[in-house]
Short mmCIF file of C-alpha atoms and ligand atoms in Angstrom, two decimals:
data_model
loop_
_atom_site.label_atom_id
_atom_site.label_comp_id
_atom_site.label_asym_id
_atom_site.label_seq_id
_atom_site.Cartn_x
_atom_site.Cartn_y
_atom_site.Cartn_z
CA MET A 1 76.78 115.74 167.13
CA GLN A 2 80.16 116.17 168.73
CA GLY A 3 80.98 119.08 166.44
CA ARG A 4 77.74 120.84 167.23
CA GLN A 5 78.19 120.60 170.96
CA LYS A 6 81.65 121.96 170.75
CA LEU A 7 80.37 124.91 168.76
CA THR A 8 78.53 126.22 171.78
CA GLN A 9 81.64 126.29 173.94
CA GLY A 10 84.10 129.09 173.24
CA GLY A 11 84.24 132.39 175.07
CA MET A 12 82.93 135.85 174.34
CA LEU A 13 84.70 138.29 172.10
CA GLY A 14 88.01 139.43 173.42
CA GLY A 15 88.28 143.20 173.08
CA ARG A 16 87.69 145.78 170.45
CA GLY A 17 90.26 144.45 168.00
CA ALA A 18 88.57 141.11 167.94
CA ARG A 19 85.20 142.75 167.44
CA ALA A 20 86.50 144.76 164.50
CA LEU A 21 87.91 141.61 162.95
CA VAL A 22 84.62 139.80 163.36
CA LEU A 23 82.73 142.72 161.85
CA ALA A 24 85.12 142.80 158.92
CA PHE A 25 84.64 139.09 158.58
CA LEU A 26 80.86 139.40 158.69
CA TYR A 27 80.89 142.19 156.16
CA CYS A 28 82.89 140.02 153.78
CA PHE A 29 80.63 137.09 154.48
CA PHE A 30 77.39 138.86 153.69
CA ALA A 31 78.86 140.74 150.77
CA LEU A 32 79.96 137.54 149.20
CA THR A 33 76.76 135.66 149.85
CA LEU A 34 74.87 138.40 148.05
CA SER A 35 77.12 138.45 145.03
CA THR A 36 75.94 135.68 142.81
CA VAL A 37 77.80 135.03 139.65
CA ALA A 38 75.54 133.80 136.91
CA GLU A 39 77.14 130.50 136.05
CA ALA A 40 75.90 128.10 133.44
CA LYS A 41 78.77 125.76 132.66
CA THR A 42 80.66 123.62 135.13
CA ALA A 43 83.92 125.31 136.06
CA LYS A 44 86.96 123.08 135.80
CA VAL A 45 89.83 123.26 138.27
CA LEU A 46 93.20 123.56 136.56
CA GLY A 47 95.31 123.41 139.69
CA ALA A 48 95.79 124.67 143.24
CA ARG A 49 98.64 126.48 144.98
CA LEU A 50 99.74 127.57 148.42
CA GLY A 51 101.77 130.63 149.29
CA VAL A 52 103.23 131.06 152.76
CA TYR A 53 103.91 134.64 153.90
CA PRO A 54 104.93 136.01 157.33
CA ASP A 55 101.44 137.37 158.02
CA LYS A 56 99.20 135.06 156.01
CA THR A 57 98.81 131.86 154.04
CA ARG A 58 97.42 132.27 150.55
CA PHE A 59 95.46 129.46 148.89
CA VAL A 60 94.72 129.80 145.18
CA ILE A 61 92.53 127.64 142.97
CA ASP A 62 93.03 128.07 139.22
CA LEU A 63 89.84 127.58 137.19
CA ASP A 64 88.85 127.70 133.55
CA SER A 65 85.89 129.97 134.31
CA GLU A 66 84.44 132.16 137.04
CA VAL A 67 82.96 130.48 140.09
CA ASP A 68 80.62 131.54 142.89
CA TYR A 69 81.46 130.66 146.49
CA THR A 70 80.41 130.92 150.13
CA TYR A 71 82.24 129.83 153.24
CA PHE A 72 82.00 129.20 156.95
CA LEU A 73 84.27 128.19 159.82
CA LEU A 74 84.23 125.17 162.10
CA PRO A 75 86.25 124.61 165.29
CA ASP A 76 87.70 121.53 166.97
CA PRO A 77 89.48 120.83 164.72
CA PHE A 78 89.70 124.27 163.10
CA ARG A 79 88.45 124.21 159.53
CA ILE A 80 87.51 126.65 156.80
CA ILE A 81 84.80 125.28 154.54
CA ILE A 82 84.24 126.77 151.10
CA ASP A 83 81.17 125.74 149.13
CA MET A 84 80.87 126.26 145.40
CA PRO A 85 78.42 125.16 142.74
CA GLU A 86 79.26 121.75 141.31
CA ILE A 87 82.73 122.10 139.77
CA ASP A 88 84.98 119.57 138.11
CA TRP A 89 88.13 119.01 140.18
CA SER A 90 89.81 116.10 138.48
CA ALA A 91 93.15 117.90 138.18
CA PRO A 92 95.74 116.59 140.64
CA PRO A 93 95.94 118.88 143.70
CA GLY A 94 99.72 118.54 143.85
CA LYS A 95 101.48 119.27 147.12
CA VAL A 96 98.60 121.32 148.48
CA THR A 97 96.86 118.33 150.12
CA SER A 98 99.63 118.00 152.69
CA GLY A 99 99.34 121.69 153.58
CA GLY A 100 101.76 124.49 154.36
CA GLY A 101 101.74 127.62 156.50
CA LEU A 102 98.48 127.79 158.45
CA ILE A 103 96.91 125.10 156.29
CA SER A 104 97.52 121.57 157.53
CA GLY A 105 95.40 119.73 155.01
CA LEU A 106 93.04 120.01 152.09
CA ARG A 107 90.05 117.84 151.23
CA TYR A 108 87.45 118.38 148.56
CA GLY A 109 84.64 116.65 146.73
CA LEU A 110 81.00 116.76 145.76
CA PHE A 111 79.11 117.46 148.99
CA LYS A 112 75.68 116.94 147.46
CA PRO A 113 74.29 117.42 143.97
CA GLY A 114 74.89 121.05 143.09
CA THR A 115 77.38 121.77 145.87
CA PHE A 116 81.11 121.19 145.75
CA ARG A 117 82.92 121.52 149.07
CA VAL A 118 86.53 122.40 149.82
CA VAL A 119 87.70 121.83 153.40
CA LEU A 120 90.87 123.56 154.54
CA ASP A 121 92.22 122.19 157.83
CA VAL A 122 94.00 124.95 159.69
CA SER A 123 96.64 124.21 162.29
CA LYS A 124 95.41 126.95 164.65
CA PRO A 125 92.55 129.46 164.83
CA ALA A 126 92.60 131.47 161.61
CA LEU A 127 90.18 133.71 159.74
CA ILE A 128 89.78 134.42 156.07
CA SER A 129 91.23 137.92 155.85
CA LYS A 130 90.49 138.20 152.14
CA ILE A 131 88.66 136.10 149.58
CA PHE A 132 88.18 137.17 146.00
CA THR A 133 88.10 135.99 142.42
CA LEU A 134 90.34 137.24 139.62
CA PRO A 135 89.33 137.03 135.98
CA ALA A 136 91.62 135.42 133.44
CA SER A 137 94.23 137.88 132.24
CA GLY A 138 97.77 138.02 130.93
CA GLY A 139 97.87 134.30 130.23
CA LYS A 140 96.68 133.49 133.77
CA PRO A 141 93.41 131.60 134.27
CA ASN A 142 90.45 132.57 136.49
CA ARG A 143 91.50 132.39 140.13
CA LEU A 144 89.83 132.06 143.50
CA VAL A 145 92.19 133.57 146.07
CA ILE A 146 91.81 132.96 149.80
CA ASP A 147 94.04 134.68 152.34
CA ILE A 148 94.13 133.19 155.80
CA ALA A 149 95.51 135.00 158.85
CA PRO A 150 95.94 133.73 162.42
CA THR A 151 93.55 134.85 165.14
CA SER A 152 92.62 134.00 168.73
CA ARG A 153 90.42 131.06 169.62
CA ASP A 154 87.73 133.38 170.98
CA THR A 155 87.59 135.40 167.78
CA PHE A 156 87.48 132.24 165.74
CA MET A 157 84.63 130.83 167.84
CA ALA A 158 82.59 134.02 167.47
CA ALA A 159 83.21 134.18 163.74
CA SER A 160 82.35 130.51 163.43
CA ARG A 161 79.02 130.93 165.21
CA GLU A 162 78.10 133.89 163.04
CA SER A 163 79.12 132.12 159.86
CA MET A 164 77.12 129.03 160.80
CA ALA A 165 74.02 131.13 161.54
CA ALA A 166 74.34 132.83 158.17
CA TYR A 167 74.88 129.49 156.48
CA SER A 168 71.84 128.03 158.20
CA ALA A 169 69.66 131.03 157.23
CA ARG A 170 70.81 130.72 153.67
CA GLN A 171 69.97 127.02 153.62
CA ARG A 172 66.44 127.75 154.78
CA ASN A 173 65.99 130.29 151.98
CA ASP A 174 67.67 128.22 149.34
CA THR A 175 65.19 125.85 147.74
CA SER A 176 67.93 123.84 146.08
CA VAL A 177 68.95 122.36 149.43
CA THR A 178 65.52 120.86 150.01
CA GLU A 179 66.45 118.56 147.18
CA LYS A 180 65.35 115.00 147.91
CA SER A 181 68.02 112.62 149.06
CA GLU A 182 66.80 110.06 146.52
CA ASP A 183 68.39 112.26 143.90
CA VAL A 184 71.62 110.35 144.32
CA ALA A 185 70.05 106.97 145.01
CA VAL A 186 69.68 104.50 142.16
CA GLU A 187 67.41 101.46 142.11
CA THR A 188 68.01 98.51 139.78
CA GLY A 189 66.27 95.20 139.13
CA LYS A 190 62.69 96.53 139.00
CA THR A 191 60.24 94.22 137.21
CA THR A 192 56.48 93.98 136.87
CA GLY A 193 56.15 90.51 138.46
CA PRO A 194 55.74 89.72 142.17
CA ARG A 195 57.58 91.99 144.58
CA LYS A 196 61.21 91.09 145.12
CA PRO A 197 63.13 92.06 148.26
CA LEU A 198 64.81 95.44 147.94
CA ILE A 199 68.38 95.48 149.23
CA ALA A 200 69.80 98.91 150.09
CA ILE A 201 73.51 98.89 149.34
CA ASP A 202 75.34 101.73 150.99
CA ALA A 203 78.78 102.61 149.64
CA GLY A 204 80.52 104.12 152.68
CA HIS A 205 81.89 107.68 152.61
CA GLY A 206 82.07 109.72 149.38
CA GLY A 207 82.66 113.21 148.08
CA VAL A 208 84.54 115.34 150.57
CA ASP A 209 84.83 112.39 152.96
CA PRO A 210 87.34 109.91 151.48
CA GLY A 211 87.08 107.45 154.36
CA THR A 212 90.30 105.69 155.16
CA ILE A 213 93.28 106.12 152.84
CA GLY A 214 95.13 102.89 152.17
CA VAL A 215 98.43 101.70 150.77
CA GLY A 216 99.23 103.37 147.46
CA GLY A 217 96.85 106.21 148.35
CA ILE A 218 93.65 104.34 147.52
CA TYR A 219 90.51 105.86 148.94
CA GLU A 220 87.96 103.82 150.86
CA LYS A 221 85.16 105.81 149.18
CA ASP A 222 86.23 104.52 145.74
CA ILE A 223 86.54 100.89 146.86
CA THR A 224 83.13 100.97 148.55
CA LEU A 225 81.44 102.46 145.47
CA ALA A 226 82.99 99.87 143.14
CA ALA A 227 81.97 97.04 145.49
CA ALA A 228 78.44 98.46 145.86
CA ARG A 229 77.96 98.61 142.10
CA GLU A 230 79.19 95.04 141.67
CA LEU A 231 76.99 93.77 144.47
CA ALA A 232 73.97 95.51 142.92
CA LYS A 233 74.74 93.83 139.61
CA VAL A 234 75.13 90.35 141.12
CA LEU A 235 71.87 90.74 143.06
CA THR A 236 69.80 92.01 140.15
CA ASP A 237 71.36 89.54 137.69
CA SER A 238 70.12 86.72 139.96
CA GLY A 239 66.58 87.86 139.16
CA ARG A 240 65.64 87.46 142.83
CA TYR A 241 66.39 90.93 144.21
CA ARG A 242 66.14 94.60 143.52
CA ALA A 243 69.08 96.75 144.58
CA LEU A 244 69.09 100.33 145.82
CA LEU A 245 72.40 102.17 145.81
CA THR A 246 72.35 104.98 148.38
CA ARG A 247 74.89 106.67 146.15
CA ASP A 248 75.98 105.81 142.63
CA LYS A 249 78.49 108.62 142.35
CA ASP A 250 81.27 110.24 144.31
CA VAL A 251 79.06 112.38 146.54
CA PHE A 252 78.97 113.07 150.27
CA LEU A 253 75.95 111.71 152.16
CA LYS A 254 75.25 112.26 155.82
CA LEU A 255 74.91 109.03 157.78
CA ARG A 256 71.27 109.70 158.53
CA GLN A 257 70.55 110.41 154.87
CA ARG A 258 71.76 106.92 154.02
CA THR A 259 69.23 105.21 156.26
CA GLU A 260 66.56 107.71 155.18
CA ILE A 261 67.07 106.71 151.56
CA ALA A 262 66.58 103.06 152.53
CA ARG A 263 63.46 103.82 154.56
CA LYS A 264 61.83 106.05 151.96
CA ASN A 265 62.26 103.34 149.36
CA HIS A 266 60.99 100.62 151.72
CA ALA A 267 64.18 98.60 151.60
CA ASP A 268 63.96 95.16 153.19
CA LEU A 269 67.58 95.08 154.24
CA PHE A 270 70.39 97.61 154.55
CA LEU A 271 74.03 96.74 153.99
CA SER A 272 76.74 99.36 154.40
CA LEU A 273 80.10 98.65 152.77
CA HIS A 274 83.38 99.86 154.26
CA ALA A 275 87.07 99.08 154.48
CA ASP A 276 89.22 99.75 157.51
CA SER A 277 92.83 100.63 158.18
CA ILE A 278 95.12 100.13 161.15
CA SER A 279 98.73 100.94 162.05
CA ASP A 280 99.78 97.27 161.86
CA PRO A 281 100.23 96.56 158.13
CA ASN A 282 100.05 92.79 158.74
CA HIS A 283 96.55 92.93 160.13
CA ARG A 284 93.92 91.85 157.61
CA GLY A 285 90.54 90.21 157.22
CA ALA A 286 86.90 91.11 156.83
CA SER A 287 84.24 91.56 159.51
CA VAL A 288 80.48 91.89 159.67
CA TYR A 289 79.03 94.27 162.23
CA THR A 290 75.54 94.81 163.53
CA LEU A 291 74.18 97.33 165.99
CA SER A 292 74.09 96.74 169.71
CA GLU A 293 72.49 98.80 172.43
CA ASN A 294 75.74 99.09 174.31
CA ALA A 295 78.77 98.58 172.17
CA SER A 296 80.67 96.47 174.66
CA ASP A 297 83.43 95.37 172.30
CA LYS A 298 86.13 98.02 172.73
CA GLU A 299 87.64 97.63 169.26
CA ALA A 300 84.23 97.55 167.62
CA SER A 301 83.12 100.73 169.36
CA ALA A 302 86.40 102.45 168.46
CA LEU A 303 85.74 101.58 164.84
CA ALA A 304 82.17 102.82 165.12
CA SER A 305 83.29 106.19 166.40
CA LYS A 306 85.80 106.39 163.55
CA GLU A 307 83.13 105.66 160.94
CA ASN A 308 80.62 107.97 162.63
CA LYS A 309 83.06 110.87 162.31
CA ALA A 310 81.99 111.42 158.71
CA ASP A 311 79.26 113.81 159.81
CA VAL A 312 81.67 115.79 161.93
CA ILE A 313 84.11 116.11 159.05
CA ALA A 314 81.80 117.66 156.54
CA GLY A 315 78.14 116.91 157.05
CA ILE A 316 77.30 119.90 159.14
CA ASP A 317 73.77 119.17 160.15
CA LEU A 318 72.09 122.28 161.45
CA SER A 319 68.64 120.78 161.84
CA GLU A 320 68.05 120.28 165.55
CA GLU A 321 67.04 116.73 166.12
CA ASN A 322 65.37 115.72 169.35
CA SER A 323 67.74 113.03 170.46
CA LEU A 324 65.60 111.87 173.41
CA VAL A 325 62.50 111.26 171.30
CA GLN A 326 64.67 109.68 168.68
CA SER A 327 66.30 107.31 171.13
CA ILE A 328 62.95 106.20 172.57
CA LEU A 329 61.54 105.50 169.11
CA ILE A 330 64.66 103.68 168.09
CA ASP A 331 64.53 101.65 171.25
CA LEU A 332 60.99 100.44 170.65
CA ALA A 333 61.44 99.40 167.07
CA GLN A 334 64.99 98.28 167.27
CA ARG A 335 64.88 95.19 169.43
CA GLU A 336 63.23 93.03 166.79
CA THR A 337 65.29 94.61 164.02
CA MET A 338 68.47 93.91 165.92
CA ASN A 339 67.66 90.21 166.08
CA LEU A 340 66.95 90.09 162.34
CA SER A 341 70.17 91.99 161.62
CA SER A 342 72.06 89.50 163.71
CA ASN A 343 70.51 86.57 161.80
CA PHE A 344 71.54 88.09 158.50
CA ALA A 345 75.08 88.79 159.76
CA THR A 346 75.40 85.14 160.80
CA ASP A 347 74.33 84.05 157.31
CA MET A 348 76.82 86.46 155.78
CA VAL A 349 79.75 85.31 157.90
CA ARG A 350 79.01 81.66 157.09
CA GLU A 351 78.85 82.27 153.33
CA LEU A 352 81.85 84.63 153.24
CA ALA A 353 84.00 82.18 155.20
CA SER A 354 84.47 79.88 152.22
CA ASP A 355 85.82 82.64 149.93
CA VAL A 356 87.24 85.48 151.97
CA LYS A 357 89.74 85.82 154.81
CA LEU A 358 87.77 86.84 157.87
CA GLN A 359 88.91 88.25 161.19
CA GLN A 360 88.79 85.86 164.13
CA ARG A 361 85.76 87.18 165.90
CA THR A 362 84.00 88.29 162.82
CA HIS A 363 80.41 89.07 163.67
CA ARG A 364 80.75 91.95 166.07
CA PHE A 365 78.49 94.57 167.59
CA ALA A 366 79.02 98.29 167.62
CA GLY A 367 77.17 101.59 167.75
CA PHE A 368 77.31 102.56 164.11
CA ALA A 369 75.09 105.55 163.35
CA VAL A 370 74.45 104.21 159.88
CA LEU A 371 72.82 101.06 161.28
CA LYS A 372 70.19 102.90 163.28
CA ALA A 373 67.19 102.59 160.96
CA PRO A 374 64.78 101.24 163.56
CA ASP A 375 62.76 99.12 161.16
CA ILE A 376 65.22 97.81 158.56
CA PRO A 377 67.55 94.94 159.44
CA SER A 378 71.01 96.39 158.87
CA ALA A 379 74.60 95.24 158.80
CA LEU A 380 77.93 96.84 158.12
CA PHE A 381 80.54 94.93 156.16
CA GLU A 382 84.16 95.95 156.71
CA MET A 383 85.52 94.24 153.61
CA GLY A 384 89.14 94.23 154.74
CA TYR A 385 92.07 96.47 155.66
CA LEU A 386 93.31 98.99 153.11
CA SER A 387 96.42 99.32 155.31
CA ASN A 388 97.32 95.70 154.46
CA PRO A 389 98.91 95.23 151.00
CA THR A 390 97.12 91.90 150.36
CA ASP A 391 93.70 93.16 151.37
CA ALA A 392 94.25 96.43 149.48
CA LYS A 393 95.17 94.54 146.33
CA LEU A 394 92.21 92.15 146.64
CA LEU A 395 89.74 94.94 147.27
CA GLN A 396 90.90 96.65 144.09
CA SER A 397 90.25 93.48 142.12
CA PRO A 398 86.79 93.24 140.48
CA ALA A 399 87.07 89.42 140.60
CA HIS A 400 87.51 89.47 144.38
CA ARG A 401 84.68 91.92 144.86
CA GLU A 402 82.44 89.71 142.72
CA LYS A 403 83.35 86.74 144.89
CA MET A 404 82.24 88.69 147.98
CA ALA A 405 79.05 89.75 146.19
CA LYS A 406 78.19 86.15 145.37
CA ALA A 407 78.70 85.12 149.00
CA ILE A 408 76.35 87.93 150.04
CA LEU A 409 73.81 86.72 147.47
CA ARG A 410 73.89 83.22 149.05
CA ALA A 411 73.50 84.78 152.50
CA LEU A 412 70.47 86.75 151.29
CA ASP A 413 68.94 83.61 149.82
CA ASP A 414 69.29 81.91 153.20
CA TYR A 415 67.97 84.88 155.09
CA PHE A 416 64.85 85.36 152.95
CA LYS A 417 64.09 81.64 153.11
CA THR A 418 63.08 82.11 156.75
CA HIS A 419 62.24 85.81 156.98
CA LYS A 420 59.40 87.50 155.20
CA PHE A 421 59.80 90.71 153.26
ZN1 ZN I 1 84.37 103.42 156.43
#
């Protein structure tokens, strides 16, 4: 939301030079969107490099086969986003992640099935002056070469708007993006007997959005996925629940997609798993959050805005939602749901308390976007602090995650004793 509003700021083109640059940019953009490389096998990344020159920064990805690509630009912060068909980037990125020249950072991951996304953070407004692929030759592999040159903010803003419009038009024409979100969701524990409650387990972050990065470079997205899988197993093994994983792989999901998956599958409860980080390495402990109308707790709302950033980072949502209608609908349905969510959170805190170190005020309220399904009781579990060595170690331990899962199972048993499903 924030990103979209900011897109409409920005001034008009500044002068003829700027216009020529934008036209050159547009020409490249359309030319490259039209050139489709027939690609059957998944290209594998062999490595990535940065070259810093006086007039440009060159970013090169080495691949074992040819790859198709498109790109667009986003401001505030300035980013260049390159989308490719699903590729395999398991090779270590080396020093490139910390940037150099105009590039201040690199992130990448599966954005959605079929689309791999590379995000280049640029330290100031910059345009792609050249982008091209080179076939393997002379012992060198296939290469995707991206040259980035500085520009003015106005030129960047104009180029960004144009690139977003082209991206949006392409999405409308591209049937592969109408792909159902359930494609990445996995349900377990189905049986033919009486209906069992369906628990939607949402592994926070994923794909191009790593979430917080903890001590030893562990990614929140990996911890949440491991914990989600273990929780699903504990719940289905009990024979009393079905589990729905919003994602069972390292893929990016928009926050709204996560609740949509739960709603489409008629989940009875939604639990989002996360881990936090903070500058104080001694700070540790888990917390359970539910939604409130006005996030009055300062810390809780700061955390919510941090978690909600995922969509600004990479989930560029170009579908115009009517936020007023949405907020009225949410308001009507949400009061009852908020009470149920709160009941479940209380059960969770009580059961977790015997096994897990909790923060002092542990059931807190905040405006998490991911908890806004108006009709499904929802909670967000911050399992601990990846910035704390003890918490980080525990959260990497399957035994500890199982302990948390069993506490959640007891909480669910309590909750469904008094609430129908
Ligand atoms: Zn998170």
